[in-house]
Short mmCIF file of C-alpha atoms and ligand atoms in Angstrom, two decimals:
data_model
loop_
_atom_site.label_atom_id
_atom_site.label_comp_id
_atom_site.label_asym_id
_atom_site.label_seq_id
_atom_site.Cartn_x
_atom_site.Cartn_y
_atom_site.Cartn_z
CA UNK Y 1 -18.37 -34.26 104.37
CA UNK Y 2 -18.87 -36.44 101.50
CA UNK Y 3 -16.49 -35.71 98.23
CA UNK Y 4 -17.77 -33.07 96.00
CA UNK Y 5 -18.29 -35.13 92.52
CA UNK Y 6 -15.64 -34.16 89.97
CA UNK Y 7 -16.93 -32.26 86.82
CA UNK Y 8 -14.72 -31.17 83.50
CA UNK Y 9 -16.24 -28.41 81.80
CA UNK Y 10 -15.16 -27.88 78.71
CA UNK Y 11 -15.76 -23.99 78.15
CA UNK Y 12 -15.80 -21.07 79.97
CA UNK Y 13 -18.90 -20.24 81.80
CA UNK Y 14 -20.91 -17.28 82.60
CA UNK Y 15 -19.27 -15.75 86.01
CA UNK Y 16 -22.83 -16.17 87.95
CA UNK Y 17 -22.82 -19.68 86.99
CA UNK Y 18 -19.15 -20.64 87.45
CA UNK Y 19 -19.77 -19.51 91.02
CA UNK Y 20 -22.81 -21.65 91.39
CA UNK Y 21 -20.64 -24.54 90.42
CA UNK Y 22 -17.82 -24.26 92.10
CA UNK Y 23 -19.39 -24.08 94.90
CA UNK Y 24 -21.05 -27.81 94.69
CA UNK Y 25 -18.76 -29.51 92.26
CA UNK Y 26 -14.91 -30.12 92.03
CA UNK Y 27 -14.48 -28.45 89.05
CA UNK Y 28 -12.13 -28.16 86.04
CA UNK Y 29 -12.03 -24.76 83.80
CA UNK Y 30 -11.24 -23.95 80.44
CA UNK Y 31 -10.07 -20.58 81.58
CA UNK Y 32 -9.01 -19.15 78.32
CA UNK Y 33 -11.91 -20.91 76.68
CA UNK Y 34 -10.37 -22.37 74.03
CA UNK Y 35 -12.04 -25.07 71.70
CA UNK Y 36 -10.73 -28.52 73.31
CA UNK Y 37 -9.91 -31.52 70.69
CA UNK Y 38 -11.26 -35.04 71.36
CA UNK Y 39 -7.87 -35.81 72.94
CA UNK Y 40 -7.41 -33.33 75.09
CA UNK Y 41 -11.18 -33.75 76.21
CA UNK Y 42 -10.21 -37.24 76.67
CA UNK Y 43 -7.33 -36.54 79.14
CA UNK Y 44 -9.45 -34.26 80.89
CA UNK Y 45 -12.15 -36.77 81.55
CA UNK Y 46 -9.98 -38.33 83.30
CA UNK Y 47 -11.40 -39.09 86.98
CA UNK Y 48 -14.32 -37.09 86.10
CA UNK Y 49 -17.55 -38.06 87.53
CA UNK Y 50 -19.58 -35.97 84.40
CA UNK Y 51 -18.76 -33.45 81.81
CA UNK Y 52 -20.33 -30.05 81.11
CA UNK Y 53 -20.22 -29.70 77.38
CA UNK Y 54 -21.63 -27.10 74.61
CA UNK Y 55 -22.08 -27.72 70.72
CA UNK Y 56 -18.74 -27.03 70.04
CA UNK Y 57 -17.70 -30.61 71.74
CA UNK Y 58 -18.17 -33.46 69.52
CA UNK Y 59 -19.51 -36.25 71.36
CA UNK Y 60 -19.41 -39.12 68.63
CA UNK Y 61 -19.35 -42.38 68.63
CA UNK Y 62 -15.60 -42.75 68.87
CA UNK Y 63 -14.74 -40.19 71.75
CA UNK Y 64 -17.85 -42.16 73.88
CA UNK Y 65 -16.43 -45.31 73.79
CA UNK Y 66 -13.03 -43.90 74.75
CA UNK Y 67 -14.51 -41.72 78.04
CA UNK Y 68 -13.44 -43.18 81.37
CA UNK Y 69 -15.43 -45.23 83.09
CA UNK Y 70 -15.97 -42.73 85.68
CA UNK Y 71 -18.04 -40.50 83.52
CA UNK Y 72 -21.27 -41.17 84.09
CA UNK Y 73 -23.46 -37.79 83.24
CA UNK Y 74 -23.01 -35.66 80.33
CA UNK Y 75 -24.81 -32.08 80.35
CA UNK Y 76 -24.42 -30.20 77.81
CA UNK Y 77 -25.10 -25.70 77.64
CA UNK Y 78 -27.51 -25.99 74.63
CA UNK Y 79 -30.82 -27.20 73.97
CA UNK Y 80 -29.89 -28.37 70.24
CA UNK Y 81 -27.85 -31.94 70.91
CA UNK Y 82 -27.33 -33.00 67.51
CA UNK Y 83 -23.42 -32.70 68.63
CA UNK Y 84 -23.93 -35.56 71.18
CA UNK Y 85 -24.46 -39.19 69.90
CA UNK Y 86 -27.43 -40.18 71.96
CA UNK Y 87 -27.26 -43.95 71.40
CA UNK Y 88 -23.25 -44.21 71.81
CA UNK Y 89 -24.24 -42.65 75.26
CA UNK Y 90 -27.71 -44.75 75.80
CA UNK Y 91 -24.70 -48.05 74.96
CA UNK Y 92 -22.73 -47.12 77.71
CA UNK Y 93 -25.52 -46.24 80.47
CA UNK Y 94 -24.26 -42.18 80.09
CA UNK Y 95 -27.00 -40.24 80.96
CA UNK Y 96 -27.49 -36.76 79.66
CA UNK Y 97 -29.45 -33.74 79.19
CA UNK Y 98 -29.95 -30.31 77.55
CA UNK Y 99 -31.22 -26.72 78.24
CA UNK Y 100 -34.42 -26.69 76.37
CA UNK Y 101 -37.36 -23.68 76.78
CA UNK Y 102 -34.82 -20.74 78.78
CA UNK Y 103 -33.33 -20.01 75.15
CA UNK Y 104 -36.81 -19.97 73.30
CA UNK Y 105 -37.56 -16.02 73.38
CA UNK Y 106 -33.94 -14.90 72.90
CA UNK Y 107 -33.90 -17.36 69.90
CA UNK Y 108 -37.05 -16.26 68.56
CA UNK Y 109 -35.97 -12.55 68.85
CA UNK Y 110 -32.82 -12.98 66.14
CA UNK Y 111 -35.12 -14.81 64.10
CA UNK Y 112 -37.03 -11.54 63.51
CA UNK Y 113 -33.89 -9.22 63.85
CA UNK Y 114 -32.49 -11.69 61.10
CA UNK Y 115 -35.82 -11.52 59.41
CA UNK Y 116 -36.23 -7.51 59.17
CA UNK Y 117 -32.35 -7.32 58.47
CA UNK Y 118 -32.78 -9.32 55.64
CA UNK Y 119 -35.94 -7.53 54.50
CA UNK Y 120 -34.60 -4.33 55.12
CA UNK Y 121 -31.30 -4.47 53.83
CA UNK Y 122 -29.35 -3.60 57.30
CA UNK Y 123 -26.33 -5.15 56.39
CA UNK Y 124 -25.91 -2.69 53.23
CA UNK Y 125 -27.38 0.35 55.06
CA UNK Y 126 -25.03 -0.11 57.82
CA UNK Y 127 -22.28 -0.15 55.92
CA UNK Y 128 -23.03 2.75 53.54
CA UNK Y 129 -23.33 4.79 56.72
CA UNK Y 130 -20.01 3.64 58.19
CA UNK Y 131 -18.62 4.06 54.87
CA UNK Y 132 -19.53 7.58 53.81
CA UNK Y 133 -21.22 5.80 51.00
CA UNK Y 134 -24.18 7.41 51.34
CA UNK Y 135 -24.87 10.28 49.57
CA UNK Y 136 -28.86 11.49 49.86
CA UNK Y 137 -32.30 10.26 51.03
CA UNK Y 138 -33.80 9.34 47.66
CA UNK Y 139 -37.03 7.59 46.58
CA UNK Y 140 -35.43 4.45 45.32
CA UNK Y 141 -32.42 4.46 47.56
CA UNK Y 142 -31.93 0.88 48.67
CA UNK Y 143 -35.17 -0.38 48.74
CA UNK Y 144 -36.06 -3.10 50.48
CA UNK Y 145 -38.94 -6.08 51.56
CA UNK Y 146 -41.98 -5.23 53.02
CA UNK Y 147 -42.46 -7.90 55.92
CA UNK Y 148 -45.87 -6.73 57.15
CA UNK Y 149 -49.16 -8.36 56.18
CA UNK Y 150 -46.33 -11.05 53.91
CA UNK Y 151 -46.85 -14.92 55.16
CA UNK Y 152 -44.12 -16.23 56.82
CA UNK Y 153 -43.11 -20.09 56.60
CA UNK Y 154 -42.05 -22.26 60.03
CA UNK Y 155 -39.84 -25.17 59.44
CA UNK Y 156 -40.35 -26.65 62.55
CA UNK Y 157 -42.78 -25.81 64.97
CA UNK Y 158 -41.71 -26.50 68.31
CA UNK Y 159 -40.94 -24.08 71.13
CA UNK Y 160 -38.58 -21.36 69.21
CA UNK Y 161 -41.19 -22.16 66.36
CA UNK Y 162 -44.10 -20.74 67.90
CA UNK Y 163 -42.39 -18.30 69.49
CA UNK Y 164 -41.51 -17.20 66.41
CA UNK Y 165 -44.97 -17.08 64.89
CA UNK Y 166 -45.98 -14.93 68.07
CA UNK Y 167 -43.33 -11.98 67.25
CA UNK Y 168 -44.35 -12.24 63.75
CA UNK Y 169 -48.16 -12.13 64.65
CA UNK Y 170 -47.29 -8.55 65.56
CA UNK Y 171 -46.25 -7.99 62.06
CA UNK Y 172 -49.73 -9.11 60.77
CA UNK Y 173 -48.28 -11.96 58.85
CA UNK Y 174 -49.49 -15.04 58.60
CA UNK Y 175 -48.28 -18.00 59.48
CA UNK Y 176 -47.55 -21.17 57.78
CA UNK Y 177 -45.93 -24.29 58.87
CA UNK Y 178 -44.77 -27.44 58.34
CA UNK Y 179 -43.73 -29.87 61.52
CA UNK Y 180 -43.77 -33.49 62.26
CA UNK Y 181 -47.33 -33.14 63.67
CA UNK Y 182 -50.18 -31.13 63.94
CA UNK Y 183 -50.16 -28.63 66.88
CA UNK Y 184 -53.52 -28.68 69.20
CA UNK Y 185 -55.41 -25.48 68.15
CA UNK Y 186 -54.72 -23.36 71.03
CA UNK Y 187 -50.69 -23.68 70.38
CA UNK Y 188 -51.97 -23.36 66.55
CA UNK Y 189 -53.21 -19.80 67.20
CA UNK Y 190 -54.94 -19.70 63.65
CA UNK Y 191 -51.52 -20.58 61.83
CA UNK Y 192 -51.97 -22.95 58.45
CA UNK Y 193 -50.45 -26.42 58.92
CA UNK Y 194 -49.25 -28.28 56.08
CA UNK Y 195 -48.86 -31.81 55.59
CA UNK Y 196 -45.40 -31.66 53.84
CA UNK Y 197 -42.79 -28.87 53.73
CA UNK Y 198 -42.77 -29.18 50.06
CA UNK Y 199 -46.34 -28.13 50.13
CA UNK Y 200 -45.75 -25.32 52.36
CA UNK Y 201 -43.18 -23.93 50.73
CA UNK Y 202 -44.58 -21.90 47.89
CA UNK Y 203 -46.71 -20.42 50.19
CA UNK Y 204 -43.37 -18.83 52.25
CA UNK Y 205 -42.93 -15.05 51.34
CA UNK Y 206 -40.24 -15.53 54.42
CA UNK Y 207 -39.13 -19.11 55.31
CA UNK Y 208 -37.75 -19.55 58.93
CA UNK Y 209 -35.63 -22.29 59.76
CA UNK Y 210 -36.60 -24.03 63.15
CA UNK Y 211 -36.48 -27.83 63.05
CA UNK Y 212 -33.31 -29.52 64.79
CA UNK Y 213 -30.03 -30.16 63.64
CA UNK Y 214 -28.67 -33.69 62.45
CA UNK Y 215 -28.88 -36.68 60.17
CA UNK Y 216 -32.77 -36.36 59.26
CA UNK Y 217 -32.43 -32.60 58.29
CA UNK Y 218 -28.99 -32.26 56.54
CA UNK Y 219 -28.82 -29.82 53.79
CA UNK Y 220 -33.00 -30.12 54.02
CA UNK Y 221 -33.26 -26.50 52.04
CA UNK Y 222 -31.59 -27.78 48.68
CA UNK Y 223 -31.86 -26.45 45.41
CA UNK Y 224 -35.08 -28.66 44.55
CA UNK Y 225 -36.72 -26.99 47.86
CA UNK Y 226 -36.14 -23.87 46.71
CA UNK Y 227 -37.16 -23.69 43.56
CA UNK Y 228 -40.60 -24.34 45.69
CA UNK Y 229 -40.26 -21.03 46.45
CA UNK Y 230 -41.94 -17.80 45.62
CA UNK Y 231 -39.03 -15.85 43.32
CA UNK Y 232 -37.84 -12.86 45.86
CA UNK Y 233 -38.43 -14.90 49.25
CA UNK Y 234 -36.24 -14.56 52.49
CA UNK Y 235 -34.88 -17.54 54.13
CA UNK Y 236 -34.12 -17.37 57.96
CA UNK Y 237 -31.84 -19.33 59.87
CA UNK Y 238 -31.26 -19.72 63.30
CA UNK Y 239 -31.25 -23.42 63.87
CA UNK Y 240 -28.81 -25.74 62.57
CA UNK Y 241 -26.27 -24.79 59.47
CA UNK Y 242 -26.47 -27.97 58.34
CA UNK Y 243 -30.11 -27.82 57.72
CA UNK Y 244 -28.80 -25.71 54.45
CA UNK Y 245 -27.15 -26.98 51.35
CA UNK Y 246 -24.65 -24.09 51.20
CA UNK Y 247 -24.44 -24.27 47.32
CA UNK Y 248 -28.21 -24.19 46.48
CA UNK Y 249 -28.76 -21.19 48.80
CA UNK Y 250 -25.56 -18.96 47.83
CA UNK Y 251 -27.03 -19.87 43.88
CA UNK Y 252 -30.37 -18.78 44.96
CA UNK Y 253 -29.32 -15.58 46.34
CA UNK Y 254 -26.74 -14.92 43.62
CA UNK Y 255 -29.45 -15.51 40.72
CA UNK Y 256 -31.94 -13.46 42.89
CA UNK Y 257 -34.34 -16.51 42.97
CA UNK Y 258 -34.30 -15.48 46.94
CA UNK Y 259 -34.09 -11.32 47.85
CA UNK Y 260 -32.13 -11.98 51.04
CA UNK Y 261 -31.13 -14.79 53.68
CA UNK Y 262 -30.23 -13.77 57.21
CA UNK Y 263 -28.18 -16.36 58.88
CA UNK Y 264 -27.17 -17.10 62.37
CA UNK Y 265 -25.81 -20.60 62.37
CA UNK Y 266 -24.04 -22.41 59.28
CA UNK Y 267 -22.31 -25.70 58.72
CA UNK Y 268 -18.77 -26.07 59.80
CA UNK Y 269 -19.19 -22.38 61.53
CA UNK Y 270 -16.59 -20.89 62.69
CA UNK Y 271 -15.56 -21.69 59.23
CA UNK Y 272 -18.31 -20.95 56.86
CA UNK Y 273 -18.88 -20.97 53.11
CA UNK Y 274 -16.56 -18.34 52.41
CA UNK Y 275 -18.79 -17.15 49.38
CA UNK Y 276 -21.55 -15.69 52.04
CA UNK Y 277 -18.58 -13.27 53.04
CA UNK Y 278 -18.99 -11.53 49.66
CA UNK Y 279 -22.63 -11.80 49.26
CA UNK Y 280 -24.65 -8.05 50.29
CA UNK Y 281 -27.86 -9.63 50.83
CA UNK Y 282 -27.10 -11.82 53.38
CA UNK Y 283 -27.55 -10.40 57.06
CA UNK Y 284 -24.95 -12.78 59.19
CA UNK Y 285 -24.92 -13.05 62.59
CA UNK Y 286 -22.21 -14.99 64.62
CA UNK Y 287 -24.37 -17.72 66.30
CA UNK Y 288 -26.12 -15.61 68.86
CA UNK Y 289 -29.64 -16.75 69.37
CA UNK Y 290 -28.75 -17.27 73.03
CA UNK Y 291 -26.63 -14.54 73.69
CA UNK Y 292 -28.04 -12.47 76.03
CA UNK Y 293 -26.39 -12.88 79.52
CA UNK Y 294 -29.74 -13.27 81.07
CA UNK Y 295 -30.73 -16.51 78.71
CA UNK Y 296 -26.59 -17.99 79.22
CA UNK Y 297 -27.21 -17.71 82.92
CA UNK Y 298 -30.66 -19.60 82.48
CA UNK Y 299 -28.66 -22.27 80.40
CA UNK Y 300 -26.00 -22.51 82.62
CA UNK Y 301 -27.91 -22.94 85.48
CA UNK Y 302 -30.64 -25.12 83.71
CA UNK Y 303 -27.27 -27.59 82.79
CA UNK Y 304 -26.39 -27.69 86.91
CA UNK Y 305 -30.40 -28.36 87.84
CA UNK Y 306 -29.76 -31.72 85.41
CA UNK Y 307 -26.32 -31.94 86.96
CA UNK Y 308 -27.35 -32.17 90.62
CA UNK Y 309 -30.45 -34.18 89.82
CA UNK Y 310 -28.14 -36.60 88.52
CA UNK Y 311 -25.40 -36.94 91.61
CA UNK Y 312 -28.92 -36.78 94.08
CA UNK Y 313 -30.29 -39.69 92.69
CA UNK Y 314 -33.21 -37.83 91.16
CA UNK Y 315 -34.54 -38.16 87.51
CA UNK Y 316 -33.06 -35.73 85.20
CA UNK Y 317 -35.16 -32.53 84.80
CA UNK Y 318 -34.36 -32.16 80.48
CA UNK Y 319 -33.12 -36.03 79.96
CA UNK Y 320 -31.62 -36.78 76.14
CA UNK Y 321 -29.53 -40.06 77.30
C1 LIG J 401 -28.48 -24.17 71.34
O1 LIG J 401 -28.69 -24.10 72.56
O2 LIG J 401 -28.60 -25.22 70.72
C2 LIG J 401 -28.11 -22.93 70.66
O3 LIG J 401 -27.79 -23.12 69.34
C3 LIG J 401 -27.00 -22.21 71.37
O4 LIG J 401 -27.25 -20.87 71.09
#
């Protein structure tokens, strides 16, 4: 029997795909699932034939030039990659690869629960509830944004993108975007394409966040942006926190230039702007877009498909490096 090839993963998995892999790959755990740092990833690459990563692994410059040379495959449980450095890899013949399209519909669903919290004030209702704060039904009680028929704003209009626009479709709104090129009509569906974001944006009644992380985006919604947009919008975010200057949006919502923001992602998350923490129209979500145990299990097992293309010779299935 030939030697099962040695894989480091750096996180715990799903138990339906941690059975799948041990059963084809030597395998290290990370059975209490803590967050590794680049050394002790380092001495755990040790030997390793490939590494199963997630976006909580920074794979920069620095760390790839110090992996063994028996690493030669990096997967990674996400489909956003903007944690891996693709040419550091591409320098050292690393191949990798991501988990694009399984995540797309559980994605696109917190973009609308984040988009109707916001609207609809869920975070404050909630707690009034819990709280005993609530004292009567009453005409003007804690009125909120009307999302149907309102024109909704894509930043980005690739798979979670559209998918997006379909859910919102149901909400009669119509649908704007901005995205690096023009979609073919039929993945259009109707919705109005703009050349620039900048020109899109005063047209957004609800913005929604959906271009990739990294260099070419950082802080993309900044003050200027904003100011682009229609006083009372809602801004949506389940892509990248570092697509958002922090500062500009926290003003924006403080000065009620923007009703609401729900956000699922932010920069430096766990550790986020510690001002959105006292901020009632913000609906904040702990990066879930993916968590559903169906969609983790699609990941997971989408990451071992690239995996054992990889060690049988065969081209990777979602290639990055
Ligand atoms: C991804 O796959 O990039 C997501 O952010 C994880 O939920």
């Amino acid at each position: 029997m030939t030697a099962r090839p040695k894989l480091l993963i750096t996180r715990r998995l799903p138990d339906d795909v941690t059975k799948r892999v041990s059963a084809s790959y030597e395998v290290e755990l990370n059975a209490d699932d803590h967050v590794m740092s680049a050394d002790e990833l380092l001495t755990r690459a040790q030997g390793k034939d490939a590494l199963l990563v997630t976006p909580v692994d920074k794979i920069n410059p620095d760390l790839v030039e110090k992996l063994p040379a028996s690493v030669k495959m990096i997967a990674t449980f996400s489909v956003g990659f903007e944690h891996i450095n693709v040419p550091a890899l591409k320098a050292r013949g690393i191949k990798a690869s991501n988990t694009p399209d399984v995540l797309t519909d559980a994605t696109a669903d917190i973009a609308l629960l984040l988009l109707l919290g916001a609207a609809r004030r869920a975070y404050e209702g909630e707690r009034a509830v819990r709280e005993g704060t609530w004292k009567s039904w009453s005409t003007v009680y804690m009125l909120g944004v009307h999302a149907t028929g309102k024109r909704l704003g894509i930043f980005g209009m690739g798979r979670i993108g559209q998918a997006v626009a379909k859910r919102a479709r149901a909400f009669d709104m119509t649908i704007h975007y901005y995205n690096r090129s023009r979609l073919a009509p039929d993945l259009e569906q109707g919705a109005i394409y703009h050349k620039t974001a900048e020109d899109m944006l005063p047209h957004c009644d609800f913005l929604s966040i959906n271009a990739p992380g990294g260099p070419e985006t950082q802080h993309w919604l900044n003050a200027d942006r904003i100011a682009k947009m229609p006083t009372g919008a809602i801004v949506v975010n389940t892509a990248r926190g570092g697509l958002v200057d922090d500062t500009a949006l926290i003003a924006a919502l403080k000065s009620g230039k923007l009703f609401a923001a729900g956000l699922d992602v932010f920069e430096n998350e766990p550790n986020l702007n510690p001002a959105y923490r006292e901020l009632s129209n913000v609906f904040l979500l702990p990066h879930l877009g993916s968590a559903t145990i169906d969609t983790r299990n699609a990941m997971g097992f989408k990451a071992l498909d690239n995996l054992d293309a990889f060690f049988a010779g065969r081209p990777l299935i979602d290639p990055i490096a």
